[in-house]
XYZ file of C-alpha atoms in Angstrom:
378
model
C 183.966 103.423 95.429
C 180.374 103.297 94.282
C 179.736 102.763 90.593
C 176.176 104.082 90.695
C 175.319 106.162 87.687
C 173.997 109.368 89.232
C 173.633 112.828 87.731
C 176.584 114.064 89.780
C 178.857 111.228 88.684
C 178.260 111.739 84.992
C 179.981 114.481 83.012
C 177.862 117.152 81.396
C 176.493 116.168 78.009
C 178.614 117.772 75.321
C 179.202 117.185 71.670
C 182.201 114.856 71.714
C 184.591 113.902 68.977
C 183.204 110.895 67.131
C 185.071 107.635 67.682
C 185.475 106.333 64.145
C 186.643 102.947 65.436
C 183.042 102.090 66.351
C 181.800 103.017 62.878
C 184.685 101.190 61.183
C 184.131 98.004 63.212
C 180.429 98.132 62.440
C 181.239 98.645 58.760
C 183.485 95.573 58.797
C 180.718 93.557 60.507
C 178.120 94.620 57.930
C 180.361 93.704 55.001
C 181.214 90.352 56.549
C 177.517 89.602 57.086
C 176.919 90.282 53.397
C 179.659 87.781 52.515
C 178.760 85.185 55.161
C 175.091 84.982 54.185
C 175.989 83.599 50.754
C 176.984 79.967 51.455
C 178.448 79.462 47.940
C 180.618 82.563 48.251
C 184.300 81.663 48.464
C 185.035 84.956 50.218
C 183.293 83.743 53.348
C 186.230 81.416 53.926
C 188.215 84.499 54.916
C 185.777 86.154 57.344
C 186.157 86.089 61.115
C 183.785 83.166 61.614
C 186.584 80.919 60.261
C 189.298 82.408 62.441
C 187.550 82.485 65.790
C 184.503 81.420 67.751
C 182.534 84.639 67.222
C 181.447 86.178 63.941
C 180.062 89.434 62.580
C 176.723 89.057 64.393
C 178.396 89.377 67.796
C 180.267 92.486 66.661
C 177.022 93.975 65.321
C 175.045 93.461 68.548
C 177.866 94.617 70.824
C 178.274 97.835 68.845
C 174.491 98.295 68.735
C 174.578 98.445 72.520
C 177.531 100.826 72.467
C 175.833 103.145 69.974
C 172.524 102.977 71.845
C 174.114 104.486 74.941
C 175.657 107.255 72.853
C 172.329 108.001 71.159
C 169.874 107.498 74.024
C 171.757 107.135 77.303
C 172.963 110.716 77.017
C 169.691 111.711 75.369
C 167.636 110.994 78.477
C 169.654 113.632 80.341
C 169.930 116.092 77.492
C 166.418 116.003 76.004
C 164.281 114.443 78.726
C 162.465 111.142 79.075
C 159.539 111.799 76.721
C 161.678 113.031 73.835
C 164.182 110.197 74.159
C 161.479 107.535 74.399
C 160.019 109.000 71.225
C 163.402 108.718 69.501
C 163.742 105.082 70.569
C 160.229 104.346 69.326
C 160.949 105.955 65.931
C 164.165 103.961 65.600
C 162.290 100.746 66.365
C 159.720 101.676 63.701
C 162.513 102.214 61.156
C 163.993 98.827 62.050
C 160.554 97.230 61.737
C 160.033 98.769 58.298
C 163.441 97.467 57.213
C 162.549 93.986 58.444
C 159.193 94.077 56.647
C 160.767 95.172 53.367
C 163.316 92.360 53.496
C 160.694 89.705 54.214
C 158.441 90.907 51.400
C 161.291 91.066 48.893
C 162.439 87.569 49.891
C 158.995 86.008 49.567
C 158.023 87.720 46.309
C 161.406 87.101 44.685
C 161.495 83.400 45.507
C 157.883 82.883 44.430
C 158.587 84.518 41.047
C 162.021 82.934 40.519
C 160.764 79.388 41.103
C 158.464 79.730 38.075
C 161.557 79.743 35.854
C 163.997 77.466 37.665
C 164.237 75.323 40.776
C 164.910 77.155 44.024
C 166.427 75.217 46.957
C 164.015 74.790 49.847
C 166.374 76.411 52.361
C 166.176 79.751 50.529
C 162.756 80.247 52.067
C 161.002 78.183 54.684
C 158.293 75.985 53.082
C 155.695 77.576 55.342
C 156.283 80.928 53.595
C 156.253 79.542 50.074
C 152.476 79.198 49.770
C 149.413 81.136 50.871
C 149.203 84.160 53.159
C 148.662 82.557 56.563
C 152.253 83.426 57.481
C 151.858 87.199 57.137
C 150.538 87.984 60.609
C 153.088 85.643 62.176
C 155.971 87.432 60.451
C 154.542 90.845 61.302
C 154.263 89.883 64.985
C 157.720 88.224 65.056
C 156.104 84.878 65.755
C 157.890 83.622 62.626
C 161.510 84.570 61.907
C 162.884 83.338 58.554
C 166.548 82.374 58.305
C 168.929 85.274 57.541
C 166.127 87.664 58.526
C 166.318 87.233 62.268
C 168.804 89.796 63.567
C 166.712 92.963 63.155
C 163.897 91.543 65.334
C 166.557 90.880 67.973
C 167.781 94.463 67.643
C 164.228 95.814 67.985
C 163.605 93.814 71.174
C 166.938 94.879 72.685
C 166.431 98.521 71.804
C 162.874 98.475 73.164
C 164.301 97.171 76.441
C 167.012 99.837 76.601
C 164.988 102.238 78.829
C 164.742 99.516 81.487
C 168.491 98.895 81.291
C 169.075 102.647 81.560
C 166.998 102.812 84.760
C 169.051 99.959 86.234
C 172.234 101.773 85.229
C 171.006 104.886 87.015
C 170.424 102.837 90.158
C 173.794 101.071 90.011
C 175.906 100.009 87.056
C 176.996 96.766 88.701
C 173.380 95.843 89.408
C 172.455 96.325 85.755
C 175.261 94.079 84.548
C 174.678 91.534 87.311
C 171.021 91.075 86.385
C 171.805 91.004 82.667
C 174.605 88.493 83.173
C 172.420 86.310 85.387
C 169.792 86.117 82.643
C 172.469 85.164 80.095
C 173.846 82.477 82.413
C 170.354 81.082 83.042
C 169.798 80.681 79.286
C 173.147 78.906 78.919
C 172.042 76.483 81.641
C 168.561 76.087 80.136
C 168.495 76.966 76.386
C 164.778 76.225 76.323
C 164.180 79.666 77.796
C 163.436 81.480 74.544
C 160.767 83.265 72.518
C 158.625 81.066 70.216
C 159.282 80.809 66.496
C 156.641 79.239 64.258
C 159.367 78.242 61.801
C 161.655 76.621 64.386
C 160.594 74.527 67.399
C 163.737 75.682 69.234
C 162.561 79.300 69.185
C 164.440 82.408 68.057
C 167.814 81.599 66.554
C 169.281 84.662 68.308
C 167.904 84.005 71.785
C 167.146 87.524 73.065
C 167.439 86.490 76.723
C 171.061 85.550 76.078
C 172.073 88.156 73.507
C 170.803 91.006 75.672
C 173.945 90.539 77.792
C 176.191 91.376 74.843
C 174.058 94.445 74.113
C 174.288 95.425 77.797
C 178.066 95.016 77.799
C 178.294 97.330 74.799
C 176.095 99.949 76.476
C 178.097 99.681 79.706
C 181.374 100.053 77.831
C 180.019 103.179 76.179
C 178.922 104.605 79.543
C 182.336 103.850 81.050
C 184.142 105.522 78.150
C 181.902 108.558 78.595
C 182.576 108.637 82.343
C 186.326 108.393 81.866
C 186.439 110.813 78.961
C 189.135 108.601 77.451
C 189.798 105.202 75.902
C 190.006 102.057 77.961
C 193.452 101.826 79.596
C 195.856 99.617 77.701
C 197.006 97.018 80.222
C 199.717 94.824 78.777
C 198.766 91.752 80.801
C 195.092 91.957 79.800
C 195.967 92.678 76.172
C 198.328 89.695 76.163
C 195.612 87.419 77.551
C 193.221 88.660 74.852
C 195.753 87.939 72.123
C 196.468 84.463 73.475
C 192.761 83.661 73.660
C 192.181 84.856 70.104
C 195.085 82.709 68.892
C 193.529 79.707 70.627
C 190.083 80.397 69.156
C 191.597 80.893 65.698
C 193.438 77.571 65.850
C 190.375 75.765 67.187
C 187.849 77.285 64.755
C 189.867 77.360 61.537
C 188.617 74.802 58.950
C 191.955 73.053 58.509
C 190.524 70.009 56.763
C 188.525 72.167 54.320
C 191.777 73.751 53.188
C 193.577 70.400 53.022
C 195.949 71.403 55.826
C 197.154 69.484 58.881
C 194.675 69.723 61.743
C 196.210 72.082 64.310
C 193.201 72.330 66.601
C 194.277 72.067 70.267
C 191.060 70.140 71.039
C 190.104 68.335 67.866
C 186.912 66.756 69.187
C 185.649 69.925 70.851
C 182.076 70.935 69.969
C 181.965 74.431 68.510
C 180.431 76.997 70.897
C 176.716 77.492 70.394
C 175.717 80.732 68.697
C 172.002 80.690 69.471
C 172.402 81.264 73.206
C 175.802 82.990 72.989
C 178.028 80.476 74.712
C 180.834 81.812 76.948
C 183.612 81.058 74.448
C 181.909 83.211 71.803
C 181.327 85.985 74.318
C 184.985 85.990 75.370
C 186.050 86.060 71.728
C 184.132 89.190 70.807
C 185.001 90.985 74.043
C 188.706 90.291 73.481
C 188.505 91.829 70.015
C 186.576 94.804 71.346
C 189.071 95.503 74.127
C 192.099 95.310 71.849
C 190.547 97.766 69.395
C 189.044 100.182 71.919
C 192.220 100.411 73.983
C 194.397 101.054 70.947
C 195.377 104.612 70.024
C 196.719 103.258 66.733
C 193.295 101.835 65.875
C 191.687 105.197 66.631
C 194.167 106.978 64.354
C 193.755 104.373 61.596
C 189.964 104.656 61.599
C 190.014 108.454 61.619
C 192.886 109.256 59.276
C 193.293 106.493 56.708
C 191.290 106.137 53.514
C 190.372 102.517 54.295
C 189.300 103.362 57.823
C 187.064 106.177 56.626
C 185.486 104.037 53.903
C 184.590 101.383 56.475
C 183.387 103.998 58.961
C 181.114 105.461 56.295
C 179.517 102.045 55.824
C 179.059 101.686 59.585
C 177.391 105.070 59.943
C 174.435 103.845 57.859
C 174.027 100.408 59.368
C 170.293 99.906 58.788
C 170.280 100.847 55.108
C 173.468 98.881 54.413
C 172.155 95.821 56.225
C 168.798 95.839 54.437
C 170.303 96.284 50.962
C 173.086 93.802 51.706
C 170.599 91.169 52.861
C 168.517 91.600 49.694
C 171.684 91.338 47.584
C 172.513 88.120 49.456
C 169.282 86.565 48.233
C 169.923 87.447 44.591
C 173.522 86.240 44.857
C 172.348 82.877 46.218
C 169.764 82.585 43.452
C 172.355 83.398 40.796
C 174.786 80.838 42.165
C 172.116 78.135 42.433
C 170.899 78.843 38.885
C 174.145 79.417 36.976
C 176.756 77.730 39.152
C 179.404 79.193 41.442
C 182.330 79.423 39.030
C 185.125 81.954 39.373
C 183.654 84.460 36.910
C 180.334 84.660 38.713
C 182.139 84.737 42.072
C 184.034 87.837 40.955
C 180.959 89.504 39.443
C 178.773 88.896 42.502
C 181.327 90.080 45.044
C 182.578 93.085 43.101
C 179.053 94.193 42.214
C 177.642 93.573 45.695
C 180.422 95.291 47.608
C 180.478 98.189 45.117
C 176.744 98.741 45.601
C 177.143 98.821 49.379
C 180.083 101.252 49.289
C 178.261 103.461 46.763
C 175.118 103.438 48.909
C 177.133 104.458 51.958
C 178.754 107.296 50.011
C 175.404 108.518 48.739
C 173.814 108.428 52.178
C 176.802 110.210 53.684
C 176.649 112.980 51.101
C 172.896 113.340 51.609
C 173.390 113.651 55.368
C 176.075 116.321 54.905
C 173.891 118.349 52.522
C 170.964 118.092 54.925
C 173.053 119.323 57.850
C 174.496 122.140 55.761
C 170.991 123.227 54.743
C 169.842 123.147 58.369
C 172.856 125.190 59.466
C 172.236 127.733 56.712
C 168.548 127.970 57.599
């Protein structure tokens, strides 16, 4: 049976019931990124990067691909090419503005803070600490500072979405085959990358590799749309996913850091490379995704429980939450480096930071509801 994505093979575009699992997973990823980007934060010992090969970044990019198909894959058919290209362009502009704001806040904050106390060099690359020669490089994505490198990846992937959509229209298998071949080529030759003035190895998130994860998310979204239902829950496949996640958890867990016996199956194994998305990391995130997206219980939990809805609300405003969370990360790191990372400050930083993010999500959600109500009334 052909898997070509043709107008006749796709269902009519309708307003479907929102899958809150996607929003909730994205909310979890955003909160974990806030925690993980503070090295002194004790909470980051409990995030998924310590219990598996993948971490929140993989979840974020996979779901970005999934959401992009929902927003633009259907949009090409519903609104036309010109309108949908305009929507993609506006989204890229919003992402670019968010990236610019974060870079400016980082640079200005560190330059002011260092007048009062020492700031570790790794908080801001030395090249950005003096002068203005770096500005055009940052604006053109020729320089990507640490912890500020995932939005440029998202912009590049989203800008390339129309090309992926055309390939999907020709044949879904062709689109994934070409995307997977590019990913495999990068894993064989990691030197294939975009340049980064701040790092001779290039972009930390190699876009030629990470595009495959984005493509898998978009393809999964298209398949769910085609089926009109969740992925089928196959016990054998689910069991294999669980077994793999148990293996990755045992292998990745920092046993020695916790003073526990080393239970790693392969103690001397090199951890899978994140920059070019090594196969073990890819399998890890796809196993998690399948288990969640094939679970009716997960759908019910995300839609009907208070916790699920709180996380989904965070995920619905991913750009704003990410930008504010990244800025809060900087101030948390500065506070810890200046005043120490004792228990009191740990509690204050985490409670305050997470409260701000949840409050921001609530405010944005309420604003969106009022705006829609006003539009409906008008």
